[in-house]
Short mmCIF file of C-alpha atoms in Angstrom, two decimals:
data_model
loop_
_atom_site.label_atom_id
_atom_site.label_comp_id
_atom_site.label_asym_id
_atom_site.label_seq_id
_atom_site.Cartn_x
_atom_site.Cartn_y
_atom_site.Cartn_z
CA MET A 1 0.00 0.00 0.00
CA ALA A 2 1.51 3.23 -1.10
CA ALA A 3 2.31 5.77 1.57
CA ALA A 4 0.06 8.81 1.69
CA SER A 5 1.57 11.94 0.24
CA PRO A 6 2.74 14.29 2.97
CA SER A 7 0.60 17.34 3.76
CA PRO A 8 2.07 20.79 3.09
CA ALA A 9 4.28 21.87 5.93
CA LEU A 10 2.70 24.30 8.37
CA PRO A 11 4.66 26.56 10.68
CA LEU A 12 4.63 25.00 14.11
CA ASP A 13 5.83 27.99 16.11
CA ALA A 14 3.32 30.46 17.51
CA GLU A 15 4.96 33.41 15.78
CA GLY A 16 4.58 31.82 12.38
CA ILE A 17 0.94 30.93 13.01
CA LEU A 18 0.16 34.49 14.10
CA ALA A 19 1.87 35.94 11.04
CA LEU A 20 -0.05 33.58 8.76
CA ALA A 21 -3.35 34.43 10.52
CA ALA A 22 -2.65 38.16 10.21
CA ARG A 23 -2.01 37.85 6.46
CA SER A 24 -5.09 35.70 5.99
CA MET A 25 -7.36 38.07 7.92
CA PHE A 26 -6.02 41.09 6.06
CA GLN A 27 -6.65 39.38 2.70
CA LEU A 28 -10.09 38.26 3.85
CA PHE A 29 -11.17 41.74 4.94
CA SER A 30 -9.76 43.24 1.76
CA SER A 31 -11.76 40.82 -0.40
CA ILE A 32 -15.13 40.77 1.43
CA SER A 33 -15.34 44.43 2.51
CA GLN A 34 -16.77 47.18 0.33
CA GLY A 35 -13.49 49.10 0.66
CA MET A 36 -10.39 49.41 2.80
CA PHE A 37 -7.52 51.85 3.30
CA LEU A 38 -4.47 52.31 5.53
CA ILE A 39 -3.02 55.39 7.22
CA ASP A 40 0.37 55.79 8.86
CA ARG A 41 0.98 57.05 12.40
CA THR A 42 0.71 60.69 11.23
CA GLY A 43 -2.73 60.14 9.69
CA ARG A 44 -1.51 60.14 6.08
CA ILE A 45 -3.24 57.75 3.64
CA VAL A 46 -0.69 55.23 2.32
CA TRP A 47 -2.79 52.52 0.63
CA VAL A 48 -6.31 51.79 -0.66
CA ASN A 49 -7.65 48.54 -1.99
CA GLU A 50 -9.47 48.05 -5.27
CA GLY A 51 -12.91 48.24 -3.67
CA TYR A 52 -12.31 51.66 -2.12
CA ARG A 53 -11.37 53.23 -5.46
CA ARG A 54 -15.00 53.52 -6.54
CA PHE A 55 -15.62 56.07 -3.76
CA LEU A 56 -12.85 58.41 -4.95
CA PRO A 57 -14.89 60.36 -7.58
CA ASP A 58 -17.52 61.24 -4.95
CA LEU A 59 -14.70 62.46 -2.69
CA GLY A 60 -13.38 64.69 -5.48
CA PHE A 61 -10.46 62.61 -6.78
CA ALA A 62 -9.94 61.26 -10.29
CA SER A 63 -7.24 58.73 -9.41
CA VAL A 64 -5.60 56.87 -6.55
CA ASP A 65 -2.38 58.84 -7.02
CA GLN A 66 -4.23 62.08 -6.25
CA PHE A 67 -5.79 60.52 -3.14
CA LEU A 68 -2.72 58.93 -1.58
CA GLY A 69 -0.52 61.09 0.63
CA HIS A 70 -3.30 63.31 2.01
CA MET A 71 -4.16 63.56 5.68
CA VAL A 72 -7.22 61.40 6.21
CA GLU A 73 -9.45 64.15 7.70
CA ASP A 74 -8.63 66.43 4.75
CA VAL A 75 -10.12 64.07 2.15
CA ILE A 76 -12.70 61.94 4.00
CA PRO A 77 -15.27 64.25 5.64
CA ASN A 78 -16.50 63.28 9.13
CA THR A 79 -13.95 60.49 9.53
CA GLN A 80 -12.96 59.44 13.06
CA MET A 81 -9.67 57.78 12.08
CA ARG A 82 -7.70 60.45 13.92
CA ARG A 83 -9.39 59.41 17.18
CA VAL A 84 -8.14 55.84 16.68
CA LEU A 85 -4.58 57.16 16.31
CA GLU A 86 -4.93 59.32 19.42
CA THR A 87 -6.49 56.67 21.67
CA GLY A 88 -5.18 53.43 20.20
CA GLU A 89 -8.69 51.99 20.65
CA PRO A 90 -10.67 50.33 17.84
CA VAL A 91 -14.12 51.44 16.68
CA LEU A 92 -15.63 48.15 15.60
CA VAL A 93 -18.96 49.35 14.16
CA ASP A 94 -19.96 52.92 13.34
CA LEU A 95 -22.04 54.89 10.85
CA LEU A 96 -20.22 57.41 8.64
CA THR A 97 -22.08 59.94 6.49
CA ASN A 98 -20.38 62.28 4.03
CA LYS A 99 -20.72 63.40 0.43
CA ALA A 100 -19.84 59.90 -0.80
CA GLY A 101 -22.82 58.38 1.03
CA THR A 102 -23.67 56.64 4.30
CA PHE A 103 -21.58 53.64 5.35
CA VAL A 104 -21.17 51.11 8.13
CA VAL A 105 -17.45 51.17 8.96
CA SER A 106 -14.81 49.70 11.26
CA ARG A 107 -11.59 51.42 12.35
CA LEU A 108 -8.74 49.35 13.78
CA PRO A 109 -5.35 50.45 15.17
CA LEU A 110 -2.18 48.85 13.75
CA ARG A 111 0.79 48.18 16.04
CA ASP A 112 4.29 46.86 15.44
CA GLU A 113 5.54 43.84 17.35
CA ARG A 114 7.95 43.70 20.27
CA PRO A 115 10.69 41.02 20.41
CA ASP A 116 8.57 39.00 22.83
CA GLY A 117 5.68 38.92 20.35
CA THR A 118 3.39 41.35 22.20
CA PRO A 119 1.87 44.42 20.47
CA GLY A 120 4.16 47.41 20.44
CA GLU A 121 3.87 51.05 19.36
CA LEU A 122 1.03 52.34 17.22
CA ILE A 123 2.18 52.59 13.59
CA GLY A 124 -1.09 53.40 11.85
CA ALA A 125 -4.72 52.38 11.44
CA ILE A 126 -6.95 50.57 8.99
CA GLY A 127 -10.36 51.78 7.84
CA ILE A 128 -12.86 49.22 6.57
CA VAL A 129 -16.17 49.91 4.78
CA LEU A 130 -18.41 47.01 5.81
CA PHE A 131 -21.61 48.12 4.05
CA ASP A 132 -22.09 50.99 1.62
CA HIS A 133 -25.91 50.84 1.57
CA PRO A 134 -26.81 50.41 5.23
CA GLN A 135 -30.34 51.73 4.71
CA THR A 136 -31.03 48.63 2.60
CA THR A 137 -28.70 46.05 4.16
CA LEU A 138 -29.38 46.90 7.79
CA GLN A 139 -32.86 48.40 7.49
CA PRO A 140 -34.50 46.19 10.17
CA LEU A 141 -31.72 46.96 12.66
CA ILE A 142 -31.68 50.68 11.86
CA SER A 143 -35.48 50.91 12.16
CA LYS A 144 -35.42 49.15 15.53
CA PHE A 145 -32.63 51.40 16.79
CA ALA A 146 -34.44 54.53 15.60
CA LEU A 147 -37.62 53.42 17.38
CA LEU A 148 -35.76 52.73 20.62
CA GLN A 149 -33.94 56.07 20.37
CA ARG A 150 -37.20 57.92 19.80
CA ASP A 151 -38.80 56.20 22.79
CA LEU A 152 -35.78 57.05 24.92
CA ASP A 153 -35.86 60.70 23.86
CA GLU A 154 -39.59 60.92 24.62
CA ALA A 155 -39.07 59.30 28.04
CA ARG A 156 -36.27 61.75 28.85
CA ARG A 157 -38.42 64.73 27.84
CA GLU A 158 -41.34 63.49 29.90
CA LEU A 159 -39.12 62.87 32.93
CA ALA A 160 -37.65 66.37 32.65
CA SER A 161 -41.16 67.80 32.29
CA GLN A 162 -42.40 65.96 35.40
CA ARG A 163 -39.42 67.12 37.45
CA ALA A 164 -39.97 70.71 36.34
CA ARG A 165 -43.68 70.54 37.21
CA ALA A 166 -42.87 69.12 40.62
CA ALA A 167 -40.34 71.91 41.24
CA ARG A 168 -42.74 74.68 40.17
CA GLY A 169 -46.02 73.13 41.26
CA GLY A 170 -47.46 73.78 37.81
CA GLU A 171 -46.54 73.87 34.13
CA ALA A 172 -42.96 72.96 33.19
CA PRO A 173 -40.71 75.87 32.17
CA ARG A 174 -39.50 76.08 28.62
CA GLN A 175 -35.87 76.65 27.75
CA ALA A 176 -34.22 78.37 24.78
CA LYS A 177 -33.46 75.97 21.93
CA TYR A 178 -31.02 78.13 19.94
CA SER A 179 -27.93 80.26 20.50
CA LEU A 180 -26.36 83.02 18.43
CA ALA A 181 -24.18 80.34 16.80
CA SER A 182 -27.42 78.94 15.35
CA PHE A 183 -27.86 82.12 13.29
CA ILE A 184 -25.70 80.96 10.37
CA GLY A 185 -23.76 83.50 8.35
CA SER A 186 -20.73 85.77 8.34
CA SER A 187 -21.90 88.38 5.82
CA PRO A 188 -21.92 92.02 6.98
CA ALA A 189 -25.71 91.90 7.35
CA ALA A 190 -25.65 88.71 9.46
CA SER A 191 -22.75 89.97 11.57
CA GLU A 192 -24.60 93.23 12.27
CA VAL A 193 -27.70 91.33 13.42
CA LYS A 194 -25.64 89.19 15.81
CA ARG A 195 -23.86 92.28 17.14
CA HIS A 196 -27.19 93.95 17.95
CA ALA A 197 -28.51 90.71 19.48
CA ARG A 198 -25.50 90.43 21.80
CA ARG A 199 -26.03 94.00 22.99
CA ALA A 200 -29.75 93.36 23.50
CA ALA A 201 -28.93 90.29 25.61
CA GLN A 202 -27.09 92.52 28.09
CA SER A 203 -30.22 94.64 28.66
CA SER A 204 -33.59 93.93 30.23
CA SER A 205 -35.49 96.37 27.97
CA PRO A 206 -38.07 95.13 25.44
CA VAL A 207 -36.74 94.00 22.05
CA LEU A 208 -38.64 94.34 18.78
CA LEU A 209 -37.54 91.99 15.97
CA LEU A 210 -38.57 93.25 12.54
CA GLY A 211 -38.30 91.27 9.33
CA GLU A 212 -40.01 89.18 6.69
CA THR A 213 -41.38 85.74 7.45
CA GLY A 214 -38.76 82.98 7.51
CA THR A 215 -35.76 85.18 8.33
CA GLY A 216 -35.08 83.67 11.75
CA LYS A 217 -36.75 86.07 14.19
CA GLU A 218 -37.83 83.33 16.60
CA LEU A 219 -34.33 81.84 16.51
CA LEU A 220 -32.90 85.22 17.51
CA ALA A 221 -35.42 85.54 20.35
CA HIS A 222 -34.22 82.21 21.73
CA ALA A 223 -30.58 83.30 21.29
CA ILE A 224 -31.08 86.64 23.07
CA HIS A 225 -32.72 84.87 26.00
CA GLY A 226 -29.98 82.25 26.12
CA ALA A 227 -27.24 84.90 26.22
CA SER A 228 -28.98 87.04 28.83
CA ALA A 229 -28.92 87.03 32.62
CA ARG A 230 -32.34 85.35 32.45
CA ALA A 231 -31.04 82.27 30.63
CA ALA A 232 -31.78 80.03 33.63
CA GLY A 233 -35.41 81.21 33.64
CA PRO A 234 -38.23 80.04 31.36
CA PHE A 235 -38.59 81.02 27.71
CA VAL A 236 -42.31 81.23 26.90
CA SER A 237 -43.48 81.78 23.33
CA VAL A 238 -46.91 82.90 22.11
CA ASN A 239 -47.80 83.05 18.41
CA ILE A 240 -50.50 85.71 18.50
CA ALA A 241 -51.66 84.94 14.96
CA ALA A 242 -52.41 81.33 15.97
CA VAL A 243 -54.60 82.18 19.00
CA PRO A 244 -58.26 83.21 18.44
CA ASP A 245 -58.96 86.79 19.52
CA THR A 246 -61.54 85.63 22.06
CA LEU A 247 -58.96 83.46 23.85
CA LEU A 248 -55.96 85.72 23.61
CA GLU A 249 -56.62 87.69 26.80
CA ALA A 250 -57.04 84.49 28.84
CA GLU A 251 -53.90 83.06 27.20
CA PHE A 252 -51.90 86.12 28.26
CA PHE A 253 -53.24 86.91 31.70
CA GLY A 254 -54.91 83.70 32.86
CA PHE A 255 -58.34 83.50 34.49
CA ALA A 256 -59.89 83.00 37.90
CA PRO A 257 -62.00 79.90 38.74
CA GLY A 258 -65.39 80.11 36.97
CA ALA A 259 -64.46 83.32 35.16
CA PHE A 260 -66.57 82.36 32.14
CA THR A 261 -68.71 79.51 30.87
CA GLY A 262 -66.60 76.42 30.33
CA ALA A 263 -63.63 77.78 32.31
CA ASP A 264 -61.59 75.39 34.42
CA ARG A 265 -62.93 75.42 37.99
CA ARG A 266 -59.36 75.63 39.28
CA GLY A 267 -58.51 78.67 37.19
CA ARG A 268 -55.36 78.99 35.15
CA GLU A 269 -52.21 81.08 35.10
CA GLY A 270 -51.40 82.96 31.90
CA LYS A 271 -48.25 83.15 29.80
CA PHE A 272 -47.04 86.26 31.62
CA LYS A 273 -46.96 84.35 34.89
CA PHE A 274 -45.38 81.28 33.27
CA ALA A 275 -42.59 83.57 32.00
CA ASP A 276 -41.92 85.02 35.45
CA GLY A 277 -38.16 85.31 35.91
CA GLY A 278 -37.51 84.66 32.23
CA THR A 279 -38.50 85.88 28.77
CA LEU A 280 -41.91 86.18 27.07
CA PHE A 281 -41.70 86.04 23.26
CA LEU A 282 -44.69 87.59 21.48
CA ASP A 283 -44.52 86.44 17.87
CA GLU A 284 -46.58 88.25 15.19
CA ILE A 285 -47.34 91.14 17.56
CA GLY A 286 -48.85 93.05 14.63
CA ASP A 287 -51.82 90.63 14.64
CA MET A 288 -52.85 91.56 18.19
CA PRO A 289 -56.43 92.93 18.38
CA PRO A 290 -56.80 96.53 19.68
CA THR A 291 -58.72 95.46 22.81
CA VAL A 292 -55.78 93.36 24.02
CA GLN A 293 -53.19 96.00 23.02
CA ALA A 294 -54.39 98.34 25.77
CA LYS A 295 -54.13 95.65 28.45
CA LEU A 296 -50.70 94.56 27.19
CA LEU A 297 -49.48 98.17 27.41
CA ARG A 298 -50.70 98.46 30.99
CA ALA A 299 -49.05 95.17 31.95
CA LEU A 300 -45.71 96.28 30.50
CA GLN A 301 -45.88 99.67 32.21
CA GLU A 302 -47.04 98.46 35.63
CA GLY A 303 -45.32 95.06 35.79
CA GLU A 304 -48.56 93.42 36.92
CA ILE A 305 -51.52 91.64 35.37
CA GLU A 306 -55.17 91.09 36.30
CA PRO A 307 -56.51 87.60 35.45
CA LEU A 308 -59.94 87.42 33.83
CA GLY A 309 -62.73 87.31 36.40
CA SER A 310 -60.45 88.50 39.18
CA ASN A 311 -59.96 91.84 40.90
CA ARG A 312 -56.54 90.79 42.18
CA LEU A 313 -53.38 92.24 40.64
CA VAL A 314 -50.60 89.72 40.13
CA PRO A 315 -47.01 91.03 39.78
CA PHE A 316 -44.69 89.46 37.23
CA ASP A 317 -41.08 89.87 36.13
CA ALA A 318 -40.67 88.89 32.48
CA ARG A 319 -38.54 90.43 29.76
CA VAL A 320 -40.59 90.89 26.56
CA ILE A 321 -39.28 90.19 23.06
CA ALA A 322 -41.77 90.91 20.27
CA ALA A 323 -41.53 90.08 16.58
CA THR A 324 -43.50 90.97 13.49
CA SER A 325 -43.34 90.74 9.72
CA ARG A 326 -45.76 93.66 9.39
CA ASP A 327 -45.00 97.37 8.90
CA LEU A 328 -45.84 98.59 12.40
CA PRO A 329 -45.23 102.34 11.74
CA GLU A 330 -47.70 102.17 8.86
CA MET A 331 -50.19 100.33 11.07
CA VAL A 332 -49.77 103.09 13.67
CA ARG A 333 -50.53 105.73 11.02
CA GLN A 334 -53.65 103.78 10.00
CA GLY A 335 -54.80 103.52 13.62
CA ARG A 336 -54.56 99.70 13.64
CA PHE A 337 -51.79 99.56 16.24
CA ARG A 338 -51.50 101.71 19.36
CA GLU A 339 -48.75 104.30 19.06
CA ASP A 340 -47.93 104.20 22.78
CA LEU A 341 -47.59 100.39 22.69
CA TYR A 342 -45.36 100.64 19.62
CA TYR A 343 -42.97 102.99 21.41
CA ARG A 344 -43.06 100.79 24.52
CA LEU A 345 -41.96 97.76 22.48
CA ASN A 346 -39.60 99.58 20.11
CA VAL A 347 -36.89 100.23 22.72
CA LEU A 348 -34.31 97.91 21.16
CA PRO A 349 -35.35 97.33 17.54
CA ILE A 350 -33.41 94.76 15.49
CA ARG A 351 -34.07 94.44 11.77
CA VAL A 352 -33.50 90.89 10.55
CA PRO A 353 -32.46 91.14 6.87
CA PRO A 354 -34.07 88.98 4.17
CA LEU A 355 -31.97 86.28 2.57
CA ARG A 356 -31.60 88.25 -0.67
CA GLU A 357 -29.62 90.87 1.32
CA ARG A 358 -27.16 88.27 2.62
CA ARG A 359 -26.59 86.05 -0.42
CA ALA A 360 -22.98 85.40 0.62
CA ASP A 361 -24.35 83.32 3.51
CA ILE A 362 -26.18 80.89 1.22
CA PRO A 363 -23.30 78.32 0.91
CA ALA A 364 -22.95 78.16 4.71
CA LEU A 365 -26.74 77.93 5.13
CA VAL A 366 -26.91 75.14 2.55
CA GLU A 367 -24.25 73.19 4.42
CA ALA A 368 -25.89 73.71 7.83
CA LEU A 369 -29.37 72.83 6.56
CA GLY A 370 -27.95 69.79 4.76
CA GLU A 371 -26.33 68.52 7.97
CA GLU A 372 -29.61 69.11 9.81
CA MET A 373 -31.45 67.04 7.17
CA ALA A 374 -28.85 64.27 7.41
CA GLN A 375 -29.25 64.06 11.18
CA ARG A 376 -33.03 63.94 10.84
CA THR A 377 -33.29 61.40 8.00
CA GLY A 378 -30.04 59.44 8.26
CA ASP A 379 -29.35 60.05 4.55
CA ALA A 380 -26.42 61.99 3.16
CA PRO A 381 -27.63 65.33 1.71
CA PRO A 382 -26.92 66.08 -1.97
CA GLU A 383 -23.78 68.08 -2.71
CA LEU A 384 -24.54 71.28 -4.62
CA LEU A 385 -21.84 72.16 -7.12
CA PRO A 386 -20.62 75.78 -7.38
CA ASP A 387 -22.88 76.64 -10.31
CA ALA A 388 -25.89 75.32 -8.36
CA LEU A 389 -24.93 77.46 -5.35
CA ALA A 390 -24.65 80.48 -7.63
CA LEU A 391 -28.11 79.69 -8.99
CA LEU A 392 -29.50 79.63 -5.45
CA ALA A 393 -27.85 82.98 -4.76
CA GLY A 394 -29.75 84.48 -7.72
CA GLN A 395 -33.24 83.62 -6.42
CA ARG A 396 -35.54 86.16 -4.73
CA TRP A 397 -36.31 83.96 -1.69
CA ARG A 398 -39.69 85.43 -0.73
CA GLY A 399 -39.86 82.81 2.04
CA ASN A 400 -36.23 83.40 3.02
CA ILE A 401 -34.46 80.63 4.99
CA ARG A 402 -37.68 78.69 5.46
CA GLU A 403 -38.06 78.59 1.66
CA LEU A 404 -34.39 77.62 1.20
CA ARG A 405 -34.89 74.68 3.58
CA ASN A 406 -37.92 73.59 1.56
CA VAL A 407 -35.94 73.78 -1.69
CA LEU A 408 -33.13 71.64 -0.28
CA GLU A 409 -35.64 69.03 0.86
CA GLN A 410 -37.13 69.04 -2.65
CA VAL A 411 -33.65 68.55 -4.10
CA ALA A 412 -32.99 65.64 -1.74
CA MET A 413 -36.25 63.96 -2.79
CA HIS A 414 -36.02 64.53 -6.55
CA SER A 415 -32.29 64.30 -7.28
CA ASP A 416 -31.05 61.08 -8.89
CA SER A 417 -27.39 61.74 -8.10
CA GLN A 418 -25.39 62.81 -5.06
CA ARG A 419 -23.88 65.83 -6.85
CA VAL A 420 -26.30 68.44 -8.21
CA ASP A 421 -25.37 71.06 -10.79
CA ALA A 422 -27.28 74.15 -11.93
CA ALA A 423 -29.09 72.35 -14.76
CA GLN A 424 -30.34 69.62 -12.44
CA LEU A 425 -31.33 72.16 -9.79
CA THR A 426 -33.30 74.22 -12.31
CA ARG A 427 -35.20 71.13 -13.47
CA ILE A 428 -35.93 70.04 -9.89
CA LEU A 429 -37.16 73.50 -8.90
CA ARG A 430 -39.54 73.63 -11.86
CA GLN A 431 -40.82 70.11 -11.21
CA ALA A 432 -41.42 71.06 -7.60
CA GLY A 433 -43.54 74.05 -8.65
CA ALA A 434 -41.05 76.79 -7.77
CA GLY A 435 -42.15 78.83 -10.79
CA GLU A 436 -39.74 80.89 -12.84
CA VAL A 437 -36.13 80.27 -11.80
CA ALA A 438 -33.95 83.39 -11.80
CA PRO A 439 -30.45 83.21 -13.34
CA ALA A 440 -27.35 82.92 -11.18
CA ALA A 441 -26.36 86.00 -9.21
CA PRO A 442 -23.51 88.10 -10.72
CA PRO A 443 -20.44 89.12 -8.70
CA GLU A 444 -20.59 92.16 -6.43
CA PRO A 445 -20.15 95.41 -8.40
CA GLY A 446 -16.80 97.17 -8.47
CA ASP A 447 -14.63 98.68 -11.18
CA ALA A 448 -16.63 98.59 -14.44
CA ALA A 449 -13.87 97.02 -16.54
CA GLN A 450 -13.10 94.44 -13.89
CA ASP A 451 -16.81 93.64 -13.50
CA GLU A 452 -17.21 93.05 -17.22
CA ALA A 453 -14.15 90.81 -17.31
CA ALA A 454 -15.35 88.91 -14.25
CA LEU A 455 -18.74 88.27 -15.80
CA LEU A 456 -17.07 86.68 -18.82
CA ARG A 457 -15.29 84.09 -16.64
CA PRO A 458 -16.86 80.64 -16.15
CA LEU A 459 -19.43 80.61 -13.37
CA ALA A 460 -17.59 77.94 -11.39
CA GLU A 461 -14.46 80.13 -11.32
CA GLN A 462 -16.47 83.10 -10.05
CA VAL A 463 -17.97 81.08 -7.19
CA ALA A 464 -14.58 79.55 -6.36
CA GLY A 465 -13.07 83.03 -6.21
CA LEU A 466 -15.77 84.20 -3.82
CA GLU A 467 -15.13 81.16 -1.62
CA ARG A 468 -11.37 81.80 -1.60
CA ARG A 469 -11.83 85.42 -0.54
CA ALA A 470 -14.24 84.44 2.24
CA ILE A 471 -11.87 81.74 3.54
CA GLN A 472 -8.86 84.09 3.41
CA ALA A 473 -10.79 86.75 5.33
CA ALA A 474 -11.90 84.22 7.95
CA LEU A 475 -8.36 82.87 8.42
CA ALA A 476 -7.00 86.41 8.75
CA HIS A 477 -9.68 87.23 11.32
CA THR A 478 -8.90 84.12 13.40
CA GLY A 479 -5.11 84.39 13.13
CA GLY A 480 -4.89 81.24 10.99
CA ASN A 481 -6.95 79.06 13.34
CA LYS A 482 -8.76 76.74 10.91
CA LEU A 483 -11.29 75.40 13.41
CA LYS A 484 -12.40 78.92 14.39
CA ALA A 485 -12.43 79.98 10.73
CA ALA A 486 -14.68 77.03 9.83
CA ARG A 487 -17.07 77.97 12.64
CA LEU A 488 -17.05 81.60 11.54
CA LEU A 489 -17.95 80.57 7.98
CA GLY A 490 -20.58 78.12 9.19
CA ILE A 491 -18.96 75.09 7.51
CA SER A 492 -17.32 71.93 8.80
CA ARG A 493 -13.57 71.76 9.32
CA ALA A 494 -13.32 68.96 6.73
CA THR A 495 -15.02 71.19 4.15
CA LEU A 496 -12.59 74.01 4.92
CA TYR A 497 -9.62 71.65 4.52
CA GLY A 498 -11.06 70.45 1.23
CA ARG A 499 -11.37 74.01 -0.09
CA LEU A 500 -7.80 74.81 0.96
CA GLU A 501 -6.45 71.63 -0.61
CA ASN A 502 -8.43 72.00 -3.85
CA PRO A 503 -9.17 75.74 -4.24
CA GLU A 504 -10.47 75.37 -7.75
#
């Protein structure tokens, strides 16, 4: 009987087995993953596998040679690879969203080996794309997680509400939801608004916010309260246009038990009392009926209110911020708004400019609104190319930022590709019923000959030039601090790095 042929020799020492296992695992991950890359200890990309190359066009690179050698955070937005280098700890499963899409990823540290075979110093890290369509592949898991997260958030809000009610013996206090950093923009008009808002926050006098609908008046009211000495107190908001005239007085001042047919037998405190120690925001003050205007004036002058059906005066301490999209001086001339109330409210007026007066802020607003959409939906927002941004800057924006948000949501729903140019945007706007689309906005006027020459340049070059000037100004203002410059411009640090690396 012939002897069996010997099996291939296998390394018998532990070191050889570990080396073989490491090579096998690396080859396995490289073959079954959707993409993989390596960075050295400085964070520089040194290798990508074949699968990862298909993501390069979405990241703005035509070839692997252009991609290699860059710092990882400069070319892969929102990456957390730097954290792996800093901590030496792996991130086994995570979600990454950027302009290339949404991915399930792993990040593993790489270490050299000591003479005794134990892991040594950190020499780099490996990034692995496990799934590139997690919404499809992991939809049951993502849906379950989203449901659990929503239930947890609701439970936390209810618990906080119950604690607040127990502390106050009544309705839970509201808190400001926005800060001045939430008012996106670094244009002269936006900077002037924020300057006035900061000064108003240092005062306790009434503030009157004037501006068209959708410009961010309520956001500024929150921000002024949050930056004031009353920030720890409640922020109570009343939309006067949404409350029937017959209920407005009770909503403001409250009512005594049995004050009118159908009234709660226990009575009820009004918004003025709820705002005691904090801020009362009166939105759409121009819609207030004349009968309530007189009582509001008296309350502001005397610092006390009289609930309906009661002869008892109740003191209150609330700072009033009012807002309107109406022309109050014209309403005063027509006798539709009390002149004495207007002057009582118009102590610290702040005009909030429409979006068409701060077109330079549109790229930053687009980025911020896109990130907000991504957090809400879990999908990466479309990337608007420079000519599409210029097209947005040319629109009239009657609905201002609220209309811009609506347009971006329409683009996200109707776009077939991740990158949207002006032609695609025009088609989407018309399909969505936006009406006539205005042409792209021209550069700011200057020397006539220079303006004419500038208008003859390709649109993408004009937008890129505007971006370069804005970035240079921000870096000069922050002394070269890129993180502060990115915050000033209202963009992410990765986007700023990308613009610096690829200015055209």
